[in-house]
Amino acid sequence: MTESTTRHGAGPDRGTGAVVVVAAALLDRGRLLAARRSAPAELAGRWELPGGKVEPGERPEDALVRELREELGVEAETAERIPGEWPLKPGYVLRVWTARLLSGEPRPLEDHDELRWLARDELDTVDWLDQDRPAVAEAARRLPGV
Ligand code: C5P
């Protein structure tokens, strides 16, 4: 890979300087995976799409595959970028991809203390982080209707 493709989208976004946090709308058998954060204290108990920070030199999609391996113990692949970008704390932005499981059953290995597979009509049964809500709503459109 050339330097330019290796660096594309990696670490701090080259346009804005913001650190990119990637998260997955992991879809399997008509359900979306929700993960309950165990830390830090101000976020503990809230639910999110699993993911984490892109490291310098890393493609966002590769970062997401790595984070899902580390946090959930699964192999997954990204499918489709959910359009949009959402601000987190100052200097951080959230980007979301749909993803599918290749192998393994997700377990809360890191950062989370509970996981739930939610059908479309169950998505509002957990308290999502505010910044994840637009992407969750968009991911819901990819789930079978009720
Ligand atoms: O998981 P990690 O701590 O690396 O995430 C970095 C930041 O991104 C945290 O502030 C976390 O709250 C935020 N985040 C988020 N929504 C996600 C994943 C991470 O707001 N789905």
Tab-separated table of C-alpha atoms and ligand atoms in Angstrom:
chain	number	residue	atom	x	y	z
A	1	MET	CA	0.000	0.000	0.000
A	2	THR	CA	1.212	3.492	-0.740
A	3	GLU	CA	1.825	5.982	2.029
A	4	SER	CA	-1.251	7.966	1.016
A	5	THR	CA	-3.629	4.998	1.154
A	6	THR	CA	-2.067	3.736	4.371
A	7	ARG	CA	-2.618	7.099	6.018
A	8	HIS	CA	-6.076	7.759	4.622
A	9	GLY	CA	-8.454	8.637	7.449
A	10	ALA	CA	-6.033	7.502	10.109
A	11	GLY	CA	-5.638	8.897	13.613
A	12	PRO	CA	-6.550	12.564	13.856
A	13	ASP	CA	-8.670	13.435	10.826
A	14	ARG	CA	-6.476	15.281	8.332
A	15	GLY	CA	-9.204	17.777	7.563
A	16	THR	CA	-10.332	18.762	11.051
A	17	GLY	CA	-7.625	17.425	13.374
A	18	ALA	CA	-10.293	15.636	15.400
A	19	VAL	CA	-9.619	12.164	16.766
A	20	VAL	CA	-11.908	9.686	15.022
A	21	VAL	CA	-13.807	7.208	17.173
A	22	VAL	CA	-15.306	4.356	15.176
A	23	ALA	CA	-18.264	2.264	16.278
A	24	ALA	CA	-20.112	-0.721	14.854
A	25	ALA	CA	-23.774	-1.325	14.250
A	26	LEU	CA	-23.212	-5.082	14.436
A	27	LEU	CA	-26.174	-6.763	12.744
A	28	ASP	CA	-26.894	-10.479	13.064
A	29	ARG	CA	-30.055	-12.515	12.565
A	30	GLY	CA	-32.210	-9.408	12.432
A	31	ARG	CA	-30.820	-7.885	15.594
A	32	LEU	CA	-28.422	-5.092	16.580
A	33	LEU	CA	-25.817	-5.518	19.317
A	34	ALA	CA	-25.957	-3.024	22.191
A	35	ALA	CA	-23.133	-2.833	24.746
A	36	ARG	CA	-23.384	-1.356	28.247
A	37	ARG	CA	-20.353	0.678	29.300
A	38	SER	CA	-18.665	-0.153	32.574
A	39	ALA	CA	-16.367	2.916	32.552
A	40	PRO	CA	-15.680	5.787	32.891
A	41	ALA	CA	-18.032	6.620	35.757
A	42	GLU	CA	-19.926	9.307	33.831
A	43	LEU	CA	-20.763	6.884	31.019
A	44	ALA	CA	-21.129	3.654	33.029
A	45	GLY	CA	-24.569	2.097	32.663
A	46	ARG	CA	-25.282	3.807	29.337
A	47	TRP	CA	-25.482	1.735	26.152
A	48	GLU	CA	-23.425	2.224	23.014
A	49	LEU	CA	-22.396	0.772	19.713
A	50	PRO	CA	-19.058	-0.942	20.487
A	51	GLY	CA	-15.895	0.616	19.094
A	52	GLY	CA	-13.027	2.902	20.017
A	53	LYS	CA	-10.346	5.270	18.849
A	54	VAL	CA	-8.553	4.980	15.529
A	55	GLU	CA	-4.807	4.738	16.129
A	56	PRO	CA	-2.339	6.820	14.123
A	57	GLY	CA	-1.642	5.136	10.780
A	58	GLU	CA	-4.687	2.888	11.034
A	59	ARG	CA	-7.604	2.739	8.571
A	60	PRO	CA	-10.900	3.372	10.371
A	61	GLU	CA	-12.377	0.084	9.168
A	62	ASP	CA	-9.313	-1.792	10.447
A	63	ALA	CA	-9.593	-0.001	13.787
A	64	LEU	CA	-13.175	-1.143	14.079
A	65	VAL	CA	-12.324	-4.790	13.329
A	66	ARG	CA	-9.524	-4.564	15.943
A	67	GLU	CA	-11.799	-3.004	18.568
A	68	LEU	CA	-14.485	-5.656	18.060
A	69	ARG	CA	-11.827	-8.364	18.468
A	70	GLU	CA	-10.456	-6.752	21.657
A	71	GLU	CA	-13.748	-5.751	23.260
A	72	LEU	CA	-16.008	-8.618	22.215
A	73	GLY	CA	-13.688	-11.480	21.201
A	74	VAL	CA	-15.214	-11.819	17.735
A	75	GLU	CA	-14.078	-11.607	14.146
A	76	ALA	CA	-16.231	-9.200	12.159
A	77	GLU	CA	-16.162	-7.249	8.921
A	78	THR	CA	-17.413	-3.771	8.207
A	79	ALA	CA	-20.159	-3.444	5.607
A	80	GLU	CA	-21.505	0.073	5.061
A	81	ARG	CA	-20.624	3.484	6.477
A	82	ILE	CA	-23.647	5.087	8.096
A	83	PRO	CA	-23.651	8.599	6.658
A	84	GLY	CA	-22.816	11.360	9.084
A	85	GLU	CA	-20.372	12.216	11.846
A	86	TRP	CA	-21.278	13.088	15.425
A	87	PRO	CA	-19.301	15.207	17.908
A	88	LEU	CA	-18.200	13.617	21.182
A	89	LYS	CA	-16.113	15.434	23.754
A	90	PRO	CA	-14.114	18.359	22.267
A	91	GLY	CA	-11.672	17.114	19.631
A	92	TYR	CA	-13.385	13.752	19.103
A	93	VAL	CA	-15.887	12.701	16.434
A	94	LEU	CA	-17.877	9.496	16.044
A	95	ARG	CA	-18.247	7.607	12.749
A	96	VAL	CA	-20.287	4.438	12.441
A	97	TRP	CA	-20.283	1.442	10.131
A	98	THR	CA	-22.651	-1.486	9.898
A	99	ALA	CA	-20.775	-4.726	10.476
A	100	ARG	CA	-21.393	-8.455	10.374
A	101	LEU	CA	-20.071	-11.293	12.465
A	102	LEU	CA	-17.686	-13.710	10.814
A	103	SER	CA	-16.998	-15.916	13.831
A	104	GLY	CA	-17.437	-16.048	17.564
A	105	GLU	CA	-20.164	-15.021	19.964
A	106	PRO	CA	-19.687	-11.536	21.468
A	107	ARG	CA	-18.682	-11.409	25.140
A	108	PRO	CA	-18.082	-8.259	27.210
A	109	LEU	CA	-14.285	-8.615	27.568
A	110	GLU	CA	-13.324	-4.936	27.895
A	111	ASP	CA	-15.159	-1.649	28.644
A	112	HIS	CA	-18.596	-3.299	28.903
A	113	ASP	CA	-20.443	-5.325	31.522
A	114	GLU	CA	-23.454	-6.457	29.502
A	115	LEU	CA	-24.378	-7.089	25.874
A	116	ARG	CA	-27.830	-7.405	24.346
A	117	TRP	CA	-29.041	-8.331	20.875
A	118	LEU	CA	-32.006	-6.065	20.182
A	119	ALA	CA	-34.695	-6.449	17.537
A	120	ARG	CA	-36.005	-3.303	15.878
A	121	ASP	CA	-38.925	-2.973	18.295
A	122	GLU	CA	-36.592	-3.375	21.304
A	123	LEU	CA	-34.096	-0.626	20.458
A	124	ASP	CA	-35.612	1.892	22.839
A	125	THR	CA	-35.483	-0.508	25.789
A	126	VAL	CA	-31.912	0.580	26.631
A	127	ASP	CA	-30.511	4.007	27.524
A	128	TRP	CA	-28.252	4.777	24.557
A	129	LEU	CA	-25.512	7.384	24.790
A	130	ASP	CA	-26.976	10.553	23.254
A	131	GLN	CA	-24.273	10.744	20.595
A	132	ASP	CA	-25.010	7.174	19.405
A	133	ARG	CA	-28.760	7.705	18.937
A	134	PRO	CA	-28.758	9.045	15.346
A	135	ALA	CA	-26.656	6.111	14.129
A	136	VAL	CA	-28.821	3.629	16.042
A	137	ALA	CA	-31.911	5.093	14.357
A	138	GLU	CA	-30.243	4.769	10.980
A	139	ALA	CA	-29.108	1.190	11.726
A	140	ALA	CA	-32.689	0.336	12.735
A	141	ARG	CA	-33.741	0.910	9.130
A	142	ARG	CA	-31.494	-2.038	8.158
A	143	LEU	CA	-33.346	-4.382	10.550
A	144	PRO	CA	-36.481	-6.338	9.622
A	145	GLY	CA	-39.637	-4.345	10.370
A	146	VAL	CA	-42.199	-5.258	12.988
B	1	C5P	O1	-14.197	3.192	23.951
B	1	C5P	P1	-13.256	4.361	24.080
B	1	C5P	O2	-13.089	4.822	25.506
B	1	C5P	O3	-11.977	4.200	23.330
B	1	C5P	O4	-14.031	5.550	23.328
B	1	C5P	C1	-13.464	6.818	23.193
B	1	C5P	C2	-14.526	7.862	23.383
B	1	C5P	O5	-15.573	7.690	22.424
B	1	C5P	C3	-15.193	7.830	24.737
B	1	C5P	O6	-15.357	9.165	25.169
B	1	C5P	C4	-16.530	7.195	24.465
B	1	C5P	O7	-17.510	7.665	25.316
B	1	C5P	C5	-16.826	7.632	23.054
B	1	C5P	N1	-17.694	6.677	22.353
B	1	C5P	C6	-19.020	7.022	22.056
B	1	C5P	N2	-19.837	6.152	21.415
B	1	C5P	C7	-19.383	4.938	21.042
B	1	C5P	C8	-18.033	4.554	21.317
B	1	C5P	C9	-17.220	5.454	21.976
B	1	C5P	O8	-19.440	8.126	22.394
B	1	C5P	N3	-20.216	4.114	20.407
